[in-house]
PDB file of C-alpha atoms in Angstrom:
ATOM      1  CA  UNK A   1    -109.043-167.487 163.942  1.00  0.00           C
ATOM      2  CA  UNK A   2    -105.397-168.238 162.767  1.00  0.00           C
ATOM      3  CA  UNK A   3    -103.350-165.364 164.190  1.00  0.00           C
ATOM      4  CA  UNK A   4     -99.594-165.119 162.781  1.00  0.00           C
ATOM      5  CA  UNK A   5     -96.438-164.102 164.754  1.00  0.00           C
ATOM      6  CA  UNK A   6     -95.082-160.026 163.892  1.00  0.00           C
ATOM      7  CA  UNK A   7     -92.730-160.375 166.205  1.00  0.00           C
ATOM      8  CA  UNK A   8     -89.680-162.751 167.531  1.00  0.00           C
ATOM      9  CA  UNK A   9     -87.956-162.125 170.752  1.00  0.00           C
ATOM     10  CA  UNK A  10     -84.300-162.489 171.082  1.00  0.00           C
ATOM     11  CA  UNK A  11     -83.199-163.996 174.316  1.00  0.00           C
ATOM     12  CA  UNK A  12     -79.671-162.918 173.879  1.00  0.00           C
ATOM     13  CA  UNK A  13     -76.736-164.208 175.616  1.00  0.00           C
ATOM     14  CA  UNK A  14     -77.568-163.017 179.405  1.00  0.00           C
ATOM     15  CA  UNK A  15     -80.075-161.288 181.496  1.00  0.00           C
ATOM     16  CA  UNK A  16     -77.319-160.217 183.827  1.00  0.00           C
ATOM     17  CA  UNK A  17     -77.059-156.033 182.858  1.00  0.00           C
ATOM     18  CA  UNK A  18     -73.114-156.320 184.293  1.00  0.00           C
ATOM     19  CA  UNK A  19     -73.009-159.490 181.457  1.00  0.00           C
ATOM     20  CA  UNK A  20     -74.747-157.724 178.788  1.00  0.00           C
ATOM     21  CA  UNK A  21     -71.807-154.381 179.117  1.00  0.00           C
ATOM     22  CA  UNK A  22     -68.848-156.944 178.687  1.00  0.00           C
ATOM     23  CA  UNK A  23     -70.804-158.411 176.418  1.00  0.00           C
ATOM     24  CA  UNK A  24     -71.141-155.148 174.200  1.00  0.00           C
ATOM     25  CA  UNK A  25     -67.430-154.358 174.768  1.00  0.00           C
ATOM     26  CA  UNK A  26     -65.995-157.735 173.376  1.00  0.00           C
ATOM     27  CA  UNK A  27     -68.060-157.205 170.513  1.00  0.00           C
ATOM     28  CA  UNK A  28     -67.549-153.873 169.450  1.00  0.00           C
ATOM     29  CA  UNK A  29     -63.980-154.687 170.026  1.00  0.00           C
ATOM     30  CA  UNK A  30     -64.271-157.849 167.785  1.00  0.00           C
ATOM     31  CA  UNK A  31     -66.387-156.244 165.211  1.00  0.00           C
ATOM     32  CA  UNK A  32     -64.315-153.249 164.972  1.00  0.00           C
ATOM     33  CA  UNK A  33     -61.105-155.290 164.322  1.00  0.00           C
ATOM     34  CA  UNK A  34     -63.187-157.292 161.821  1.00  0.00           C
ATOM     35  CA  UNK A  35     -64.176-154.313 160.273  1.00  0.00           C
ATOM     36  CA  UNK A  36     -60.393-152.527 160.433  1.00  0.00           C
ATOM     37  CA  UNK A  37     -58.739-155.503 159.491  1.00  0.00           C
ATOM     38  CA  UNK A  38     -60.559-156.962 156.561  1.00  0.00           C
ATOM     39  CA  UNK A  39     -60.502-153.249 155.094  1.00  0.00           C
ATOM     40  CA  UNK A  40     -56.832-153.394 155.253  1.00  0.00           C
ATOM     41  CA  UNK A  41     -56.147-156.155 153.561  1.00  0.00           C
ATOM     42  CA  UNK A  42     -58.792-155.084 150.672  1.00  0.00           C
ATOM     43  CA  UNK A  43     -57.190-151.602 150.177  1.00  0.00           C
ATOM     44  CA  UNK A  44     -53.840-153.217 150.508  1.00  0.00           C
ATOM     45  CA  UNK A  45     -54.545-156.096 148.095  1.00  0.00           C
ATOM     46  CA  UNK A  46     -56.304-153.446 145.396  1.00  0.00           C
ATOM     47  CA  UNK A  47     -53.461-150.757 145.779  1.00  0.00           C
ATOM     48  CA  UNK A  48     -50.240-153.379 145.580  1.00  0.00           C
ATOM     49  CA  UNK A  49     -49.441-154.458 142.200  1.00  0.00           C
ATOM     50  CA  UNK A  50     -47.333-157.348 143.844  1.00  0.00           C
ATOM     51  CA  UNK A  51     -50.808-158.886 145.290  1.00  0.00           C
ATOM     52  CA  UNK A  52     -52.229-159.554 141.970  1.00  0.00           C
ATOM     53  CA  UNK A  53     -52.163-162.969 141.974  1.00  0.00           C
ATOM     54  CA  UNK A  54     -55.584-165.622 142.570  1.00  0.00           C
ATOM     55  CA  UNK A  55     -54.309-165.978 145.960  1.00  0.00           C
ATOM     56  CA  UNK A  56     -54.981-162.777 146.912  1.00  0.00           C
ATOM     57  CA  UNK A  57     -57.887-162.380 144.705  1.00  0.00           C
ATOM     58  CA  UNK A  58     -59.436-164.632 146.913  1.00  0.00           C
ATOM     59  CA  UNK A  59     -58.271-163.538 149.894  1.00  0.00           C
ATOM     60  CA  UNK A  60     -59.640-159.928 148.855  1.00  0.00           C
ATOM     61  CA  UNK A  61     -63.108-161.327 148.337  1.00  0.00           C
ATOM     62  CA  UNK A  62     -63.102-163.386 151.218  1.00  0.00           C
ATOM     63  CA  UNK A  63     -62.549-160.459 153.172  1.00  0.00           C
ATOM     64  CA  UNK A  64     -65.395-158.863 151.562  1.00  0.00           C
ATOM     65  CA  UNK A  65     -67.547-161.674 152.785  1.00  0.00           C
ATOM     66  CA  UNK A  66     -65.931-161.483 156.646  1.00  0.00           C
ATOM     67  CA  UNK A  67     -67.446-157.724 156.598  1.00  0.00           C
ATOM     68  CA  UNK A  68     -71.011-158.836 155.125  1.00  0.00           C
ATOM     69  CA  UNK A  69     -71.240-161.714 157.651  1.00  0.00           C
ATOM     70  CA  UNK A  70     -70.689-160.109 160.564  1.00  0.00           C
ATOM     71  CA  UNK A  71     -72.546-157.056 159.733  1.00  0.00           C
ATOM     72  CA  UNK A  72     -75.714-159.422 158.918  1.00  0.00           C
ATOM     73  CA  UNK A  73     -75.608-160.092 163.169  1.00  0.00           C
ATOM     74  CA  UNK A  74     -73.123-158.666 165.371  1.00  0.00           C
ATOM     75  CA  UNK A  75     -74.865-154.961 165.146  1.00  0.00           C
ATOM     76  CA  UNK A  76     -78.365-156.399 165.889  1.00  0.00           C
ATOM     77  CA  UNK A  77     -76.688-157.874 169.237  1.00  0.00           C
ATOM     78  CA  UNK A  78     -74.437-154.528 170.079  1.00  0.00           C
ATOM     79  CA  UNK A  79     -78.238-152.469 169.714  1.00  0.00           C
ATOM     80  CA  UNK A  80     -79.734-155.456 171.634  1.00  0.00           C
ATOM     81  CA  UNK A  81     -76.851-155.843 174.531  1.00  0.00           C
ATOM     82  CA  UNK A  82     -76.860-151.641 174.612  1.00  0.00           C
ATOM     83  CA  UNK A  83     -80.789-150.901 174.861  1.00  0.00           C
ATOM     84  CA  UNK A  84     -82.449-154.063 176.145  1.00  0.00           C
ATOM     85  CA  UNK A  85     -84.629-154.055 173.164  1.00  0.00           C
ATOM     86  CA  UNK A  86     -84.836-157.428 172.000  1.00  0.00           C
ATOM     87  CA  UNK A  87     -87.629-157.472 169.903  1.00  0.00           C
ATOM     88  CA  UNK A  88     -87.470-158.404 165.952  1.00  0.00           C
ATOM     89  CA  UNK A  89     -90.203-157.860 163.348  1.00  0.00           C
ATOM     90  CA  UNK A  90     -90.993-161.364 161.582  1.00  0.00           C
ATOM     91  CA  UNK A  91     -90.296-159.832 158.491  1.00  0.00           C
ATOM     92  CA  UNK A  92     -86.457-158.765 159.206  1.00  0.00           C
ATOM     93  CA  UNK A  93     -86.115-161.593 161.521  1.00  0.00           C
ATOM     94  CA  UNK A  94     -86.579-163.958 157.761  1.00  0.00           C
ATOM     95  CA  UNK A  95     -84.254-161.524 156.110  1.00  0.00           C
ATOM     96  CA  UNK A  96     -81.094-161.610 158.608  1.00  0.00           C
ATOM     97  CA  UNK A  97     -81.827-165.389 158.454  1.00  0.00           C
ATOM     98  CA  UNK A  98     -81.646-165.662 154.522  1.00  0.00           C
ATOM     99  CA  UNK A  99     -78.513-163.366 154.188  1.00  0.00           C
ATOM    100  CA  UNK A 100     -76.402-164.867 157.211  1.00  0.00           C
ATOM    101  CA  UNK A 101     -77.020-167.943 155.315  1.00  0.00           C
ATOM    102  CA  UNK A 102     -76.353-166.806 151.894  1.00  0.00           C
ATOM    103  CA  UNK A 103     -73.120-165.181 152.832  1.00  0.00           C
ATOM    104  CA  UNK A 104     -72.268-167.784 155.587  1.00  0.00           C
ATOM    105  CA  UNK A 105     -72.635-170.474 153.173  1.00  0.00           C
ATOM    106  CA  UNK A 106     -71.109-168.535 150.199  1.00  0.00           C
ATOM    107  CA  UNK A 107     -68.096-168.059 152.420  1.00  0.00           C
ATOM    108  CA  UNK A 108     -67.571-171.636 153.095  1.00  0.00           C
ATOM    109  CA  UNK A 109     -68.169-172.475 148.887  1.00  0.00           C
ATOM    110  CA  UNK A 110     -65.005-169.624 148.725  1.00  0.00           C
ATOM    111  CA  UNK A 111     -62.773-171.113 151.537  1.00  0.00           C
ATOM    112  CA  UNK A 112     -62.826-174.570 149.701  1.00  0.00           C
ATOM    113  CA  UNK A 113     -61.495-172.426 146.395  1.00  0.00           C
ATOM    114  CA  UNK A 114     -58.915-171.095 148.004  1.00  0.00           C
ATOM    115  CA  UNK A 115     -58.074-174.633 148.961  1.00  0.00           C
ATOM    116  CA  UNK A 116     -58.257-175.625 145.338  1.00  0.00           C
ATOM    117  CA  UNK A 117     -56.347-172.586 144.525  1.00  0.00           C
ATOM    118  CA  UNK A 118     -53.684-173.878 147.120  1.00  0.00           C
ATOM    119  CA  UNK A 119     -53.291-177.363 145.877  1.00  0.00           C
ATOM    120  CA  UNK A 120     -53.309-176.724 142.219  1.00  0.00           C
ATOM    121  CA  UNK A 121     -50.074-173.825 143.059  1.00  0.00           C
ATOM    122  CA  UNK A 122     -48.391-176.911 145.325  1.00  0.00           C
ATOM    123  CA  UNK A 123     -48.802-180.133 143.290  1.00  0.00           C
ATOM    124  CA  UNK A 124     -49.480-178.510 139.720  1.00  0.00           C
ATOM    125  CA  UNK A 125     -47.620-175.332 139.761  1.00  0.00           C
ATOM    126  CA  UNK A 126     -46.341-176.113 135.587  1.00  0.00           C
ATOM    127  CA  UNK A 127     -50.300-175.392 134.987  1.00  0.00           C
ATOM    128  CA  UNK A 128     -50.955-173.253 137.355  1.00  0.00           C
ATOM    129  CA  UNK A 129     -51.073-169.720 135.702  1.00  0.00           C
ATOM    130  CA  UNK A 130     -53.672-170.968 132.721  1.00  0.00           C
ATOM    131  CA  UNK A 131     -55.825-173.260 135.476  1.00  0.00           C
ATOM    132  CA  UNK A 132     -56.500-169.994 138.072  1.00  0.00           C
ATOM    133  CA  UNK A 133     -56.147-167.421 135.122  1.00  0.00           C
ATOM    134  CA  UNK A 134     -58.174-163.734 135.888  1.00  0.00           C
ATOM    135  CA  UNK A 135     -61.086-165.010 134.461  1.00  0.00           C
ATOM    136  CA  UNK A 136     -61.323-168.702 136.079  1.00  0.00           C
ATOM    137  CA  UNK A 137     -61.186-166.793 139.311  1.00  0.00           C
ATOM    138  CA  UNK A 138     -63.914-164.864 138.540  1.00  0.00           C
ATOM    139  CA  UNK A 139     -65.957-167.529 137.690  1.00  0.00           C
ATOM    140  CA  UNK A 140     -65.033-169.680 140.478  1.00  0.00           C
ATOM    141  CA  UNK A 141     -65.934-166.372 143.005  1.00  0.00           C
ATOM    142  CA  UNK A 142     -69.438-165.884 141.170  1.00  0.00           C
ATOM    143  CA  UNK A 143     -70.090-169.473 141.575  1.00  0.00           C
ATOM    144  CA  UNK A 144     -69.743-169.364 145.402  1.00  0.00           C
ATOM    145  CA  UNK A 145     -71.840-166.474 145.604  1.00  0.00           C
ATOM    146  CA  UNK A 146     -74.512-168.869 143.657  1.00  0.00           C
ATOM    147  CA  UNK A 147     -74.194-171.722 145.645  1.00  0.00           C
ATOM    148  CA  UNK A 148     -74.945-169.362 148.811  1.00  0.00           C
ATOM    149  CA  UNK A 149     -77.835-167.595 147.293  1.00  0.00           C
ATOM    150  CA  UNK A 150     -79.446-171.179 146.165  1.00  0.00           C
ATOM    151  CA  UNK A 151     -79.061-172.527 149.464  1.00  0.00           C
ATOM    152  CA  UNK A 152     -80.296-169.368 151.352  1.00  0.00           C
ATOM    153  CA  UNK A 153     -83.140-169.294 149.264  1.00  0.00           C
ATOM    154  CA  UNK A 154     -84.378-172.934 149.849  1.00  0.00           C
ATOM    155  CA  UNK A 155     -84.041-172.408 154.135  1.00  0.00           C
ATOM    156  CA  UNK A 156     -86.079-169.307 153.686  1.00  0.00           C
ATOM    157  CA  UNK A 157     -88.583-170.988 151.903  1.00  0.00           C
ATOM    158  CA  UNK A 158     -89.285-173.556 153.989  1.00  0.00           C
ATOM    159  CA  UNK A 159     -89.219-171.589 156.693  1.00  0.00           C
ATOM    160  CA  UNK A 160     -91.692-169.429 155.532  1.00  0.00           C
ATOM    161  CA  UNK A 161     -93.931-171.882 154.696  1.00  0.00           C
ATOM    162  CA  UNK A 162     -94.175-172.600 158.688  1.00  0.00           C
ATOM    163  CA  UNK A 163     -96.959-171.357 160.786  1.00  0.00           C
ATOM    164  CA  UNK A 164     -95.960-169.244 163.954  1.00  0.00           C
ATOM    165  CA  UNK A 165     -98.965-168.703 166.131  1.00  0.00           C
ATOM    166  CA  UNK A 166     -97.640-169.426 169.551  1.00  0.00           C
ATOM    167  CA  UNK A 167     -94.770-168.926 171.386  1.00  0.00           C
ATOM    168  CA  UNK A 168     -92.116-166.039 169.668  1.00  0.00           C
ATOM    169  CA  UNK A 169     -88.883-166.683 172.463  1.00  0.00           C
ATOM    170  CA  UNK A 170     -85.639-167.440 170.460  1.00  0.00           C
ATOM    171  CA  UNK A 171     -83.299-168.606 172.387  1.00  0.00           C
ATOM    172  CA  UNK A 172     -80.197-167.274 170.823  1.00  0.00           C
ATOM    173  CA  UNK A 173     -78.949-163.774 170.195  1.00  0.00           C
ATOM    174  CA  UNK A 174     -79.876-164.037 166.293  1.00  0.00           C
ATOM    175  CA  UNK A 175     -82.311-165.194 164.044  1.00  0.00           C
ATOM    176  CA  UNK A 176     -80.849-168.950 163.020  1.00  0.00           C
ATOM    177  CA  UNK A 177     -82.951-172.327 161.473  1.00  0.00           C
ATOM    178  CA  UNK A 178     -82.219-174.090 164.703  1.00  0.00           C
ATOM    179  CA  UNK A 179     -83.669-171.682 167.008  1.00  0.00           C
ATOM    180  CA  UNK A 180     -86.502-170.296 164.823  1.00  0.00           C
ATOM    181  CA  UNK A 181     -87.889-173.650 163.660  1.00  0.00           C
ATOM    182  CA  UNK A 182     -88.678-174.816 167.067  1.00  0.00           C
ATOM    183  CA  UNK A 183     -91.277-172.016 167.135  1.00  0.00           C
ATOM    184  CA  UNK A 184     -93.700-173.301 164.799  1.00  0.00           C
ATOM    185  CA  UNK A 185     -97.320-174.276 165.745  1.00  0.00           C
ATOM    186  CA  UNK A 186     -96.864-177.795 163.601  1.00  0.00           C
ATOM    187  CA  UNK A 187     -95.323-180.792 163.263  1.00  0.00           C
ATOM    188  CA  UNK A 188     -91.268-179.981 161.613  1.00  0.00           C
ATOM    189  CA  UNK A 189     -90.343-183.475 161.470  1.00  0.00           C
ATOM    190  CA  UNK A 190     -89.627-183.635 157.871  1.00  0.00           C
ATOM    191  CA  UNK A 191     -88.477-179.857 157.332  1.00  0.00           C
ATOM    192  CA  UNK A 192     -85.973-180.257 159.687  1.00  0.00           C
ATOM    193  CA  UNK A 193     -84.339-183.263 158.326  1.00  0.00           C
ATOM    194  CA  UNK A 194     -84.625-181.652 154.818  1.00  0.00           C
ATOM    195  CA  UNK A 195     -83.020-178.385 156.467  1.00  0.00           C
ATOM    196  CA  UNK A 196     -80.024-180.506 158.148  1.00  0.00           C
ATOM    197  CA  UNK A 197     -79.533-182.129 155.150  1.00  0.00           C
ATOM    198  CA  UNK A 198     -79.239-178.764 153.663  1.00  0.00           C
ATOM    199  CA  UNK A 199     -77.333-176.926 155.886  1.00  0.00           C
ATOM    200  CA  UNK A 200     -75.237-179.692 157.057  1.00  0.00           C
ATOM    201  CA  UNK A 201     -74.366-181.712 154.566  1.00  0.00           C
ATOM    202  CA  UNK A 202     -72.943-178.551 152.943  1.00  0.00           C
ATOM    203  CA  UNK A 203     -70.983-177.712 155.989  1.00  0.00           C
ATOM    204  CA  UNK A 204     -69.506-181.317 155.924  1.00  0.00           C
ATOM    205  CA  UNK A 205     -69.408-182.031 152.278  1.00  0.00           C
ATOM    206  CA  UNK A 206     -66.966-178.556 152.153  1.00  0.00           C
ATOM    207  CA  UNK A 207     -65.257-179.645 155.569  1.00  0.00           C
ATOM    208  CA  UNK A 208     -64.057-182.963 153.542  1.00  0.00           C
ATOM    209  CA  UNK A 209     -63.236-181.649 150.573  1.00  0.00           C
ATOM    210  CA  UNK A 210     -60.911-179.228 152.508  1.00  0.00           C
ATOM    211  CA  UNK A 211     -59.318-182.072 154.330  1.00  0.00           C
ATOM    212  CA  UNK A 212     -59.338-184.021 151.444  1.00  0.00           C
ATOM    213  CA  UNK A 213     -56.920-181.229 149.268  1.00  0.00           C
ATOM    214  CA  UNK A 214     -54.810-180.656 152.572  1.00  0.00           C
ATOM    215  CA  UNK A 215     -54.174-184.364 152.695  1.00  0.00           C
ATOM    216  CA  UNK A 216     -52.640-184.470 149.115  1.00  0.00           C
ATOM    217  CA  UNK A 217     -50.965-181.452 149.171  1.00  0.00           C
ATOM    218  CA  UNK A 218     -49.119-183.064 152.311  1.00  0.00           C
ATOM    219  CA  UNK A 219     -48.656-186.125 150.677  1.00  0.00           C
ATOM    220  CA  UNK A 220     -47.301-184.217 147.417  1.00  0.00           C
ATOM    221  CA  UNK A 221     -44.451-182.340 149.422  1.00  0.00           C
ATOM    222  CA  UNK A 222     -43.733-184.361 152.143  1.00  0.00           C
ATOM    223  CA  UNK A 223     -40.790-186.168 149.859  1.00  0.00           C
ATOM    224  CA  UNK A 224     -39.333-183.016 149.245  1.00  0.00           C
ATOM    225  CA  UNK A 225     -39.462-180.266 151.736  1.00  0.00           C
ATOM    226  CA  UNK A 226     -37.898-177.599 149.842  1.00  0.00           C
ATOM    227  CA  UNK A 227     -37.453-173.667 151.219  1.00  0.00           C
ATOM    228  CA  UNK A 228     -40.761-172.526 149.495  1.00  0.00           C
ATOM    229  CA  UNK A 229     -42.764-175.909 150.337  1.00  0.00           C
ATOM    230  CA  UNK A 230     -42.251-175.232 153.311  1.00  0.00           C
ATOM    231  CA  UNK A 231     -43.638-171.841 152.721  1.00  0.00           C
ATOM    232  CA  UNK A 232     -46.690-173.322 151.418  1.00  0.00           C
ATOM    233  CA  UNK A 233     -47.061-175.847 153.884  1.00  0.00           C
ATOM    234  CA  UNK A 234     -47.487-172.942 156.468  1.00  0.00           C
ATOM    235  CA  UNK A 235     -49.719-170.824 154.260  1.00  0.00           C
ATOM    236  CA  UNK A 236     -52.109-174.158 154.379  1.00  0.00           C
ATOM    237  CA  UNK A 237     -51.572-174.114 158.165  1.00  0.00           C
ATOM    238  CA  UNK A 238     -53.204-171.014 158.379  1.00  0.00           C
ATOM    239  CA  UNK A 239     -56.235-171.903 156.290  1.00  0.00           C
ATOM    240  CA  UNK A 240     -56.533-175.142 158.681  1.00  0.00           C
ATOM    241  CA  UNK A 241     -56.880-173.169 161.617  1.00  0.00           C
ATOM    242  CA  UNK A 242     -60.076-170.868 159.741  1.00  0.00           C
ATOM    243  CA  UNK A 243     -60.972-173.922 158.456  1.00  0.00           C
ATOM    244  CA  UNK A 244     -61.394-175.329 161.880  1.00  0.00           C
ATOM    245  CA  UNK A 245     -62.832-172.727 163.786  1.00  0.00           C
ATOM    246  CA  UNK A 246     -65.533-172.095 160.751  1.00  0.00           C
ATOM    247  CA  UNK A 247     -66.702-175.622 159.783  1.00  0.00           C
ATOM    248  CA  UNK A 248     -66.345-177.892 162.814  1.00  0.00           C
ATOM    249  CA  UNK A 249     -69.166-175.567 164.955  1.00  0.00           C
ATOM    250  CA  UNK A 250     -71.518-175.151 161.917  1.00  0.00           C
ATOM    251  CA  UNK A 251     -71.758-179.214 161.706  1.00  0.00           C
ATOM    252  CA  UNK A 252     -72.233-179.368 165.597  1.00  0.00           C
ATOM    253  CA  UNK A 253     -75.030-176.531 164.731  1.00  0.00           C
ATOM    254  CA  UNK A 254     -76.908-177.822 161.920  1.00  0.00           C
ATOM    255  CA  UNK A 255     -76.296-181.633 161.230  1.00  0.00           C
ATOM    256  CA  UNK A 256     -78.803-182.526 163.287  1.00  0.00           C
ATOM    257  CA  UNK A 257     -82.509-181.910 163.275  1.00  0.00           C
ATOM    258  CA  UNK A 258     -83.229-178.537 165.069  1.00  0.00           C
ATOM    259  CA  UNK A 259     -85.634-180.803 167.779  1.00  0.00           C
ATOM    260  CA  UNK A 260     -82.459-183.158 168.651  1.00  0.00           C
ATOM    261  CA  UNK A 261     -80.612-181.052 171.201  1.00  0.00           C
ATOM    262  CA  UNK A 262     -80.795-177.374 171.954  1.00  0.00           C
ATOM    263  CA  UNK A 263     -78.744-175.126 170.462  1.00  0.00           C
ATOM    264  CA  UNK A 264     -75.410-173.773 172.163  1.00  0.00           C
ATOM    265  CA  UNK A 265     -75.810-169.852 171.794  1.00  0.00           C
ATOM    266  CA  UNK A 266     -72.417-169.390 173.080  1.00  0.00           C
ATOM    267  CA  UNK A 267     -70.943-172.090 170.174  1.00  0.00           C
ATOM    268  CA  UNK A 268     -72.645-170.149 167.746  1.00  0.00           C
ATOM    269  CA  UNK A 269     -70.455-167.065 168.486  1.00  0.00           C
ATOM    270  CA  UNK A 270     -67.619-169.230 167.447  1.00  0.00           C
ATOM    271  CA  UNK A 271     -68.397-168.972 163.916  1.00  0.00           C
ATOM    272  CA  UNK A 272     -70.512-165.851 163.629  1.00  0.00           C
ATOM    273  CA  UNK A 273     -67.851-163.815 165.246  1.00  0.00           C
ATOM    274  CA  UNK A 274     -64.971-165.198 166.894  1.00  0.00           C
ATOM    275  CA  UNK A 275     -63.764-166.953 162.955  1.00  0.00           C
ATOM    276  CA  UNK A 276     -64.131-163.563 161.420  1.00  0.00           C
ATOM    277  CA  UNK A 277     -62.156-162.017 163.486  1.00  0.00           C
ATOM    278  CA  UNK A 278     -59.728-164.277 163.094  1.00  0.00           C
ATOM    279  CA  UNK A 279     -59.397-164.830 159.504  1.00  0.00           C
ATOM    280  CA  UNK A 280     -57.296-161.149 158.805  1.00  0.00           C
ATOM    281  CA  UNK A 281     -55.215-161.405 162.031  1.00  0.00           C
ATOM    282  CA  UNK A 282     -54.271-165.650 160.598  1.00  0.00           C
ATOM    283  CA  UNK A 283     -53.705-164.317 157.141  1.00  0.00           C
ATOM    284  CA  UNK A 284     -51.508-160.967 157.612  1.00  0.00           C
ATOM    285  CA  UNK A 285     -49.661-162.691 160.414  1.00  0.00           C
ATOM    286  CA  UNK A 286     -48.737-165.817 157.848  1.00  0.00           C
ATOM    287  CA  UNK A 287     -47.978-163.467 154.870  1.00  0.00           C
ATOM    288  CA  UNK A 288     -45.021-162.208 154.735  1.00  0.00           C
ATOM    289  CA  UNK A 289     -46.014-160.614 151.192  1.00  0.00           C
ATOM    290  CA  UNK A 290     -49.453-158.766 153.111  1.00  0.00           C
ATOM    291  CA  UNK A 291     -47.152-157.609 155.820  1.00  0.00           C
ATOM    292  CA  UNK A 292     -44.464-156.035 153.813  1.00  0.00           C
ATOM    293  CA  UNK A 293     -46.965-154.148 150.936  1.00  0.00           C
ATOM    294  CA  UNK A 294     -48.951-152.527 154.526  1.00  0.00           C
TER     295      UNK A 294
END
């Protein structure tokens, strides 16, 4: 007599129709300028000869990611907030869950590269050029994307391993652990705790390793506060404030069991869309090298 869920229902962020249009119009808007502005700094990284350096490698791929991780939700919500139709099959509800983790989690593996990138320019710049050579980079990129698939693919597995026989509301306007895992006709107890310790001890074990590298490039130029440290001080400024608006939500979200507190769906556009968004407007506004090559 077992009967499984096919379908999940999305909530979404309002009932109000007048909501649900501003809703839609903030974000199109911010997906659009995600969309327009990560594009422009890929075509403008790839075309300029001047860009060739890891920096901007990773900044290219990082805008690759932006683009896959908001495309994994925001269009979902614009169809949702547009039509009214909230439902989700099971089946694609599990697979915008694994890939907004696999590329959510892959982005935060790159951002704390690009902080390693950052300190070994500042405090070892002799060694610079053979430590973040071509092929280092690649490697370093490649093993981000790892690190996201191998964590994506252990939350999808437990979650599929979950009955869902009862209730299908998800409270949220996307398919997320938190959300979903309250569903499930059993006890969660112990996949919960394994999924926070997942989730967020990644989120904070990248979080301090970021502050961590930050803190010793200060301490490196803070005795000598040269024209270009100063330069470099304010290109780490910038990747404080993605830092910031990225990590600080997604261990509010997930270190915690899901049962603990409810989820904020209106935090969780913080770092599914409002950090995106962000992340070209911080970097061409801080680069003086992006600006002047567009």
């Amino acid at each position: 007599n077992f009967s499984r869920v096919t379908e999940f229902i999305l909530v979404g962020l309002s009932d109000t129709r007048e909501l649900q249009l501003l809703f839609f119009t903030l974000f199109l808007l911010a997906y659009t300028m995600v969309l327009l502005g990560n594009l422009l700094i890929i075509v403008t990284v790839r075309t300029d000869p001047k860009l060739f350096s890891p920096m901007y490698f990773l900044l290219c791929n990082l805008s690759f990611i932006d683009i896959c991780y908001t495309s994994v939700t925001i269009p979902r919500v614009l169809v949702v907030l547009l039509t009214g139709h909230k439902a989700i099959a099971f089946e694609g509800c599990m697979a915008q869950l694994f890939f907004f983790h696999f590329v959510g989690s892959s982005e935060m593996f790159l951002l704390t590269v690009m902080a390693f990138d950052r300190y070994t320019a500042i405090c070892r710049p002799l060694h610079y050029t053979a430590i973040m050579a071509r092929g280092a980079c690649w490697a370093l990129v490649a093993a981000c994307w790892l690190g996201g698939f191998t964590h994506s693919i252990v939350q999808t597995v437990l979650m599929l391993q979950l009955p869902f026989c009862g209730p299908n509301t998800i409270h949220s306007f996307f398919c997320d652990v938190p959300p979903v895992v309250r569903l499930a006709c059993t006890d969660t107890a112990l996949t919960e705790w394994l999924m926070a310790s997942n989730s967020g001890l990644i989120s904070l074990g990248c979080f301090l390793v970021l502050v961590a590298s930050y803190a010793l490039i200060l301490a490196k130029v803070r005795a000598r506060l040269s024209q270009g440290h100063w330069k470099a001080l304010s290109t780490c400024a910038s990747h404080v404030m993605v830092v910031t608006l990225l990590f600080m939500p997604c261990i509010f979200t997930y270190l915690r069991p899901a049962g603990a507190l409810p989820t904020n769906k209106y935090v969780c556009v913080i770092y599914t869309i409002f950090s995106p968004m962000m992340n070209p407007l911080i970097y061409t506004l801080r680069s003086s090298e992006v600006k002047e090559s567009m």
